[in-house]
Amino acid sequence: MGFVDFILGHHLFVVIIHFKKIGEELLTPTKIYTEAIKPLLHSNKIKAIAHITGGGLLENIPRILPDHLAVHLNAAEMNIPPVFAWLASVGNIANHELQRTYNCGIGLILVVPKTSVVEVLALLKHTNDARVLGTVRARKEAAPQVVIDDAAFTLNIRNVQRNLLTPKKRVGVLISGTGSNLQALIEATRDSAFGSHAEVVLVISNKDNVLGLKRAADAGIPHKVISHLTFKDSPSPREAFDRAMTAELEAHNVDLICLAGFMRILSAEFVRRWKGNLVNIHPSLLPKYPGLHAQQQALDATPRDTHSGCTVHYVDEGVDTGAIICQEMVPILDGDTEDSLTQRIHKAEHYAYPRALRSLATGNTICKC
Ligand code: GRF
């Protein structure tokens, strides 16, 4: 029976070969977590801390455990950066060897009492990718102190290896404005340790001069304005506009479309063309508050909602009705305004959308949010 939960932050020091040379990857400095965990240091919310350095998971974790305790890691939940999967296959490295040499994507371990998990995650999840990845349990005599299910670890690493052999998904992002979610997607897809297996190859905006277009330009990503107004005299303006977008998306061989603040309702024809490869992010915990002003709808609810959040979902022919891929919750605080709640939800969106994209692009049916 677990009596203490166990939180792991992902380590960003190793990256894979697609954007940098291997030497650059290996020389990227280790991520330091001191600032992030400072607010927790003098509380009793952390029982132990281990930085996972040389010696990997198997040799570093026992340093913070008394002999009678063991840590059980959930291997299916680990986000193994592609470089480790690559090393394992080119070096023919067995699981045990990999786990006792590398951090396998886990940079820091905090042992946290169950009662503090929610609070610790609230501080570290969206900013440092902290997540609950295991439990601390009584150790059986002579049993190892770090237990990682071999079959689950193998399956995980094989999925990463399979993706290394297939082309990345080509993503088109549709925007109408600021594009902060676009930015989050660009950064995540360019962080090779994140392993999104996707690249943003095209940005389309239906409005000119919006910040999102500048973000695309700064990132060197092809971008185009297709104004819906151009089609206003067409017999079916919505379909004509959507067909122009489809033509551009097809010309860039887009596999997957992410709507990111795209303020147009799409035609049934467009939705059918891209079905299963068309996703949106919405600033509420759907099915609550679809449509416009979702944040204000949450603030106006009676009785008052204690939480709001965001939802990444497939797009179907309804408004914000498609199947849910993942959701992230944020609290609604006393005195919240539409603006303050929007800011808080945005942080959750920038966490959730890249992870949802990763699960779609890597073929993982469960989103590891
Ligand atoms: C986000 O809140 C998203 O949920 C909604 O539109 C907003 C876009 O923000 N669909 P940004 O343009 O990504 O900053």
Coordinates of C-alpha atoms and ligand atoms in Angstrom, one line a residue:
M1 CA 0.0 0.0 0.0
G2 CA 1.5 3.3 -1.0
F3 CA 1.7 5.9 1.8
V4 CA 3.6 8.6 0.0
D5 CA 3.2 9.7 -3.5
F6 CA 6.0 10.5 -5.8
I7 CA 6.4 13.3 -8.2
L8 CA 8.9 13.6 -11.0
G9 CA 9.8 16.5 -13.1
H10 CA 11.0 15.9 -16.6
H11 CA 14.5 16.6 -17.4
L12 CA 15.2 18.7 -20.4
F13 CA 19.0 18.2 -20.7
V14 CA 19.0 15.6 -23.4
V15 CA 17.6 16.3 -26.9
I16 CA 17.5 14.3 -30.0
I17 CA 19.2 14.6 -33.3
H18 CA 16.6 16.2 -35.5
F19 CA 17.4 19.8 -34.6
K20 CA 20.8 19.7 -33.1
K21 CA 24.0 17.7 -33.6
I22 CA 24.5 14.9 -31.2
G23 CA 27.4 16.8 -29.5
E24 CA 25.2 19.8 -29.0
E25 CA 22.6 17.6 -27.5
L26 CA 24.9 16.1 -25.0
L27 CA 26.5 19.4 -24.1
T28 CA 23.2 21.1 -23.3
P29 CA 23.5 22.0 -19.6
T30 CA 21.4 20.2 -17.1
K31 CA 18.2 21.8 -16.0
I32 CA 18.4 23.2 -12.4
Y33 CA 15.2 23.0 -10.4
T34 CA 16.2 25.1 -7.4
E35 CA 14.1 28.1 -8.2
A36 CA 11.1 26.0 -9.0
I37 CA 11.1 24.1 -5.7
K38 CA 12.3 26.9 -3.4
P39 CA 8.8 27.8 -2.2
L40 CA 8.4 24.2 -1.1
L41 CA 11.7 23.7 0.6
H42 CA 10.8 25.0 4.1
S43 CA 7.4 23.5 4.1
N44 CA 6.7 19.9 5.1
K45 CA 5.4 19.1 1.7
I46 CA 8.5 17.4 0.5
K47 CA 9.9 14.3 2.2
A48 CA 13.0 13.8 0.0
I49 CA 14.5 15.1 -3.2
A50 CA 16.8 13.3 -5.7
H51 CA 18.4 14.8 -8.7
I52 CA 18.7 12.0 -11.3
T53 CA 22.3 12.3 -12.5
G54 CA 24.8 9.7 -13.5
G55 CA 23.6 6.4 -12.1
G56 CA 20.2 7.0 -13.6
L57 CA 17.0 6.0 -11.9
L58 CA 18.2 2.8 -10.3
E59 CA 21.2 4.3 -8.5
N60 CA 20.0 7.7 -7.6
I61 CA 16.5 7.0 -6.1
P62 CA 17.8 4.6 -3.5
R63 CA 20.0 7.4 -2.1
I64 CA 16.9 9.0 -0.6
L65 CA 15.2 5.8 0.6
P66 CA 15.6 4.0 3.9
D67 CA 16.3 0.3 3.4
H68 CA 12.7 -0.8 4.2
L69 CA 11.1 1.3 1.4
A70 CA 11.0 0.9 -2.3
V71 CA 9.7 3.0 -5.2
H72 CA 7.4 1.6 -7.8
L73 CA 7.5 3.6 -11.0
N74 CA 4.7 3.5 -13.6
A75 CA 6.6 2.9 -16.8
A76 CA 3.6 3.5 -19.0
E77 CA 3.4 7.1 -17.7
M78 CA 7.0 8.0 -18.4
N79 CA 7.8 10.3 -21.3
I80 CA 11.0 8.8 -22.5
P81 CA 12.9 11.3 -24.7
P82 CA 13.6 9.9 -28.1
V83 CA 17.4 10.1 -27.6
F84 CA 17.2 7.4 -25.0
A85 CA 15.1 5.1 -27.3
W86 CA 17.7 5.8 -30.0
L87 CA 20.6 5.0 -27.8
A88 CA 18.9 1.8 -26.6
S89 CA 18.5 0.6 -30.1
V90 CA 21.9 1.6 -31.7
G91 CA 23.7 0.4 -28.6
N92 CA 21.5 -2.6 -28.0
I93 CA 21.2 -1.5 -24.4
A94 CA 19.0 -3.5 -22.1
N95 CA 16.3 -1.8 -20.0
H96 CA 18.2 -2.4 -16.7
E97 CA 21.4 -0.9 -18.1
L98 CA 19.5 2.1 -19.6
Q99 CA 17.7 2.8 -16.3
R100 CA 20.9 2.6 -14.2
T101 CA 22.8 4.9 -16.6
Y102 CA 20.4 7.5 -17.8
N103 CA 17.6 9.5 -16.3
C104 CA 15.2 8.4 -19.0
G105 CA 13.6 11.8 -19.1
I106 CA 13.2 12.2 -15.3
G107 CA 15.2 15.1 -14.0
L108 CA 14.2 15.4 -10.4
I109 CA 12.3 13.3 -7.9
L110 CA 10.3 14.7 -5.1
V111 CA 8.8 12.3 -2.5
V112 CA 5.6 14.0 -1.4
P113 CA 3.1 13.0 1.2
K114 CA -0.3 12.1 -0.3
T115 CA -1.9 15.0 1.4
S116 CA 0.4 17.6 -0.4
V117 CA 0.2 16.1 -3.9
V118 CA -2.5 18.5 -5.2
E119 CA -0.7 21.6 -3.8
V120 CA 2.7 20.5 -5.1
L121 CA 1.3 19.8 -8.5
A122 CA -0.5 23.1 -8.6
L123 CA 2.9 24.8 -8.2
L124 CA 5.0 22.6 -10.5
K125 CA 2.9 20.8 -13.1
H126 CA 2.4 23.5 -15.7
T127 CA 5.7 25.2 -15.1
N128 CA 8.0 22.2 -14.7
D129 CA 6.1 19.2 -16.1
A130 CA 5.8 17.6 -12.7
R131 CA 3.6 14.6 -12.5
V132 CA 2.8 11.7 -10.3
L133 CA 4.7 8.7 -11.6
G134 CA 4.8 6.2 -8.8
T135 CA 4.4 5.4 -5.2
V136 CA 6.7 4.6 -2.3
R137 CA 5.9 1.3 -0.7
A138 CA 7.2 -1.2 1.9
R139 CA 10.1 -3.1 0.4
K140 CA 10.0 -6.8 0.4
E141 CA 13.1 -8.4 1.8
A142 CA 16.0 -8.5 -0.7
A143 CA 13.7 -6.9 -3.4
P144 CA 15.1 -4.0 -5.5
Q145 CA 14.5 -0.5 -4.2
V146 CA 13.4 0.8 -7.6
V147 CA 10.7 -1.3 -9.3
I148 CA 9.9 -0.6 -13.0
D149 CA 7.7 -3.1 -14.8
D150 CA 9.8 -4.5 -17.5
A151 CA 7.1 -5.2 -20.0
A152 CA 5.6 -1.7 -19.6
F153 CA 9.0 0.0 -20.0
T154 CA 9.7 -2.1 -23.1
L155 CA 6.4 -1.2 -24.7
N156 CA 7.0 2.4 -23.9
I157 CA 10.4 2.5 -25.4
R158 CA 9.4 0.5 -28.5
N159 CA 6.7 3.0 -29.2
V160 CA 9.3 5.8 -29.1
Q161 CA 11.6 3.7 -31.3
R162 CA 8.8 3.0 -33.8
N163 CA 8.2 6.8 -34.1
L164 CA 11.9 7.4 -34.8
L165 CA 11.5 5.4 -37.9
T166 CA 8.4 7.2 -39.2
P167 CA 8.1 10.7 -40.5
K168 CA 6.9 13.4 -38.1
K169 CA 3.3 14.5 -38.5
R170 CA 3.0 17.7 -40.5
V171 CA 0.9 20.1 -38.6
G172 CA -1.1 23.1 -39.9
V173 CA -2.2 25.7 -37.3
L174 CA -5.2 27.9 -38.0
I175 CA -5.4 31.2 -36.0
S176 CA -7.2 34.5 -35.9
G177 CA -5.3 36.4 -33.3
T178 CA -2.6 36.4 -30.6
G179 CA -1.4 32.9 -31.2
S180 CA 0.0 32.1 -27.8
N181 CA -1.1 28.5 -28.2
L182 CA 0.6 28.5 -31.6
Q183 CA 3.7 29.6 -29.8
A184 CA 3.4 26.8 -27.3
L185 CA 3.0 24.3 -30.1
I186 CA 6.0 25.6 -32.0
E187 CA 8.2 25.5 -28.9
A188 CA 7.1 22.0 -27.9
T189 CA 7.6 20.6 -31.4
R190 CA 11.1 22.1 -31.6
D191 CA 12.1 20.6 -28.2
S192 CA 13.5 17.3 -29.2
A193 CA 13.4 16.0 -25.6
F194 CA 9.7 16.5 -25.6
G195 CA 9.3 14.0 -28.4
S196 CA 6.2 15.4 -30.0
H197 CA 6.9 13.6 -33.3
A198 CA 5.3 16.6 -35.0
E199 CA 6.3 19.8 -36.8
V200 CA 4.4 22.9 -37.5
V201 CA 4.7 23.4 -41.3
L202 CA 2.0 25.9 -42.0
V203 CA 0.1 28.7 -40.2
I204 CA -3.0 30.1 -41.7
S205 CA -4.8 33.2 -40.3
N206 CA -8.1 34.5 -41.5
K207 CA -7.0 38.0 -40.3
D208 CA -4.1 40.1 -41.4
N209 CA -1.6 41.8 -39.0
V210 CA -2.2 39.5 -36.0
L211 CA 0.5 38.7 -33.5
G212 CA 0.2 35.0 -34.4
L213 CA 1.5 35.7 -37.9
K214 CA 4.6 37.4 -36.5
R215 CA 5.2 34.4 -34.3
A216 CA 5.1 32.2 -37.3
A217 CA 7.4 34.5 -39.3
D218 CA 9.9 34.7 -36.3
A219 CA 10.0 30.9 -36.2
G220 CA 10.6 30.7 -40.0
I221 CA 7.3 28.8 -40.5
P222 CA 5.4 29.3 -43.8
H223 CA 2.3 31.5 -43.0
K224 CA -0.5 32.8 -45.0
V225 CA -3.5 35.1 -44.7
I226 CA -6.7 33.7 -46.2
S227 CA -9.3 36.2 -45.4
H228 CA -12.9 34.9 -45.2
L229 CA -14.0 38.3 -46.5
T230 CA -12.5 37.5 -49.9
F231 CA -15.3 34.9 -50.4
K232 CA -18.2 37.0 -49.2
D233 CA -19.7 37.3 -52.7
S234 CA -19.4 33.6 -53.4
P235 CA -22.7 31.6 -53.6
S236 CA -21.5 29.6 -50.5
P237 CA -18.9 31.8 -48.8
R238 CA -18.1 29.5 -45.9
E239 CA -17.4 26.5 -48.1
A240 CA -15.4 28.6 -50.6
F241 CA -13.2 29.9 -47.8
D242 CA -12.8 26.5 -46.3
R243 CA -11.9 25.0 -49.7
A244 CA -9.2 27.7 -50.1
M245 CA -7.8 26.6 -46.7
T246 CA -7.9 22.9 -47.7
A247 CA -6.0 23.6 -50.9
E248 CA -3.3 25.4 -49.0
L249 CA -3.1 22.7 -46.3
E250 CA -2.9 20.0 -48.9
A251 CA -0.2 21.9 -50.8
H252 CA 1.9 21.7 -47.6
N253 CA 1.1 18.0 -47.1
V254 CA -0.5 18.7 -43.7
D255 CA -1.5 15.6 -41.8
L256 CA -3.0 17.2 -38.7
I257 CA -4.7 20.6 -38.1
C258 CA -4.7 22.4 -34.8
L259 CA -7.2 25.2 -34.3
A260 CA -5.7 27.8 -32.0
G261 CA -7.9 30.7 -31.4
F262 CA -9.4 30.3 -34.9
M263 CA -12.6 32.3 -34.7
R264 CA -14.6 30.8 -37.6
I265 CA -17.1 28.0 -37.7
L266 CA -16.0 25.4 -40.2
S267 CA -18.2 23.9 -42.9
A268 CA -19.4 20.3 -42.6
E269 CA -17.4 19.7 -45.8
F270 CA -14.2 20.8 -44.2
V271 CA -14.8 18.9 -41.0
R272 CA -15.5 15.7 -43.0
R273 CA -12.3 16.2 -45.1
W274 CA -10.1 16.4 -42.0
K275 CA -12.1 14.3 -39.6
G276 CA -9.9 12.6 -37.0
N277 CA -7.1 14.9 -37.9
L278 CA -8.7 18.2 -36.8
V279 CA -8.5 19.3 -33.2
N280 CA -9.3 22.5 -31.2
I281 CA -8.6 23.9 -27.8
H282 CA -11.4 25.5 -25.9
P283 CA -11.1 27.6 -22.6
S284 CA -13.6 25.6 -20.5
L285 CA -14.0 22.1 -19.2
L286 CA -16.3 20.9 -21.9
P287 CA -19.1 19.9 -22.2
K288 CA -19.6 23.0 -19.9
Y289 CA -19.6 26.4 -21.6
P290 CA -19.1 25.7 -25.3
G291 CA -19.0 28.7 -27.7
L292 CA -17.9 32.3 -27.0
H293 CA -17.0 33.9 -23.7
A294 CA -16.5 30.5 -22.0
Q295 CA -14.5 32.1 -19.1
Q296 CA -17.3 34.6 -18.4
Q297 CA -19.9 31.8 -18.5
A298 CA -17.9 30.0 -15.9
L299 CA -17.7 33.1 -13.7
D300 CA -21.4 33.7 -14.0
A301 CA -22.5 30.2 -13.1
T302 CA -24.8 29.6 -10.2
P303 CA -23.9 28.0 -7.9
R304 CA -20.4 29.3 -8.5
D305 CA -17.9 27.0 -10.1
T306 CA -14.8 26.3 -8.1
H307 CA -12.8 25.2 -11.2
S308 CA -12.5 25.9 -14.8
G309 CA -9.8 24.9 -17.3
C310 CA -9.4 23.9 -20.9
T311 CA -10.2 21.1 -23.2
V312 CA -8.5 19.7 -26.3
H313 CA -11.0 18.0 -28.5
Y314 CA -11.6 16.6 -32.0
V315 CA -13.7 18.9 -34.1
D316 CA -17.0 17.5 -35.3
E317 CA -19.8 19.3 -37.0
G318 CA -21.1 20.9 -33.8
V319 CA -19.7 23.8 -31.8
D320 CA -17.2 22.4 -29.3
T321 CA -18.9 19.1 -29.2
G322 CA -16.3 16.7 -30.5
A323 CA -14.7 13.8 -28.6
I324 CA -12.4 15.0 -25.7
I325 CA -8.7 14.3 -26.0
C326 CA -7.6 15.9 -22.7
Q327 CA -8.5 18.5 -20.1
E328 CA -6.6 20.6 -17.6
M329 CA -8.2 22.1 -14.6
V330 CA -7.4 25.5 -12.9
P331 CA -9.0 26.9 -9.8
I332 CA -11.5 29.9 -10.0
L333 CA -10.3 32.3 -7.3
D334 CA -12.2 34.9 -5.3
G335 CA -12.2 38.2 -7.1
D336 CA -11.4 36.6 -10.5
T337 CA -12.3 38.6 -13.6
E338 CA -12.7 37.3 -17.1
D339 CA -9.2 38.5 -17.7
S340 CA -7.5 36.9 -14.7
L341 CA -9.3 33.6 -15.3
T342 CA -8.3 33.8 -19.0
Q343 CA -4.6 34.2 -18.1
R344 CA -4.7 31.2 -15.7
I345 CA -6.5 29.1 -18.3
H346 CA -3.9 30.1 -20.9
K347 CA -1.1 28.6 -18.8
A348 CA -3.1 25.4 -18.7
E349 CA -3.7 25.5 -22.4
H350 CA 0.0 25.9 -23.2
Y351 CA 0.6 22.8 -21.1
A352 CA -2.3 20.7 -22.5
Y353 CA -2.1 21.5 -26.2
P354 CA 1.4 20.3 -26.9
R355 CA 0.8 17.1 -24.9
A356 CA -2.4 16.4 -26.8
L357 CA -0.6 16.9 -30.1
R358 CA 2.1 14.6 -28.9
S359 CA -0.3 11.9 -28.1
L360 CA -2.0 12.2 -31.5
A361 CA 1.3 12.4 -33.4
T362 CA 2.9 9.5 -31.6
G363 CA -0.2 7.3 -31.8
N364 CA -0.6 7.1 -28.0
T365 CA -4.3 6.6 -27.4
I366 CA -4.0 8.0 -23.8
C367 CA -2.8 11.6 -23.5
K368 CA -0.1 11.9 -20.9
C369 CA -1.2 15.3 -19.6
Ligands
GRF1 C1 -7.6 30.3 -26.4 O1 -8.1 30.6 -25.1 C2 -8.3 29.1 -26.9 O2 -8.8 28.2 -26.0 C3 -9.5 29.7 -27.7 O3 -9.0 30.9 -28.2 C4 -7.9 31.4 -27.4 C5 -6.7 31.6 -28.3 O4 -5.6 32.2 -27.6 N1 -10.0 28.8 -28.7 P1 -4.3 32.4 -28.4 O5 -4.5 33.1 -29.7 O6 -3.7 31.0 -28.6 O7 -3.4 33.2 -27.5

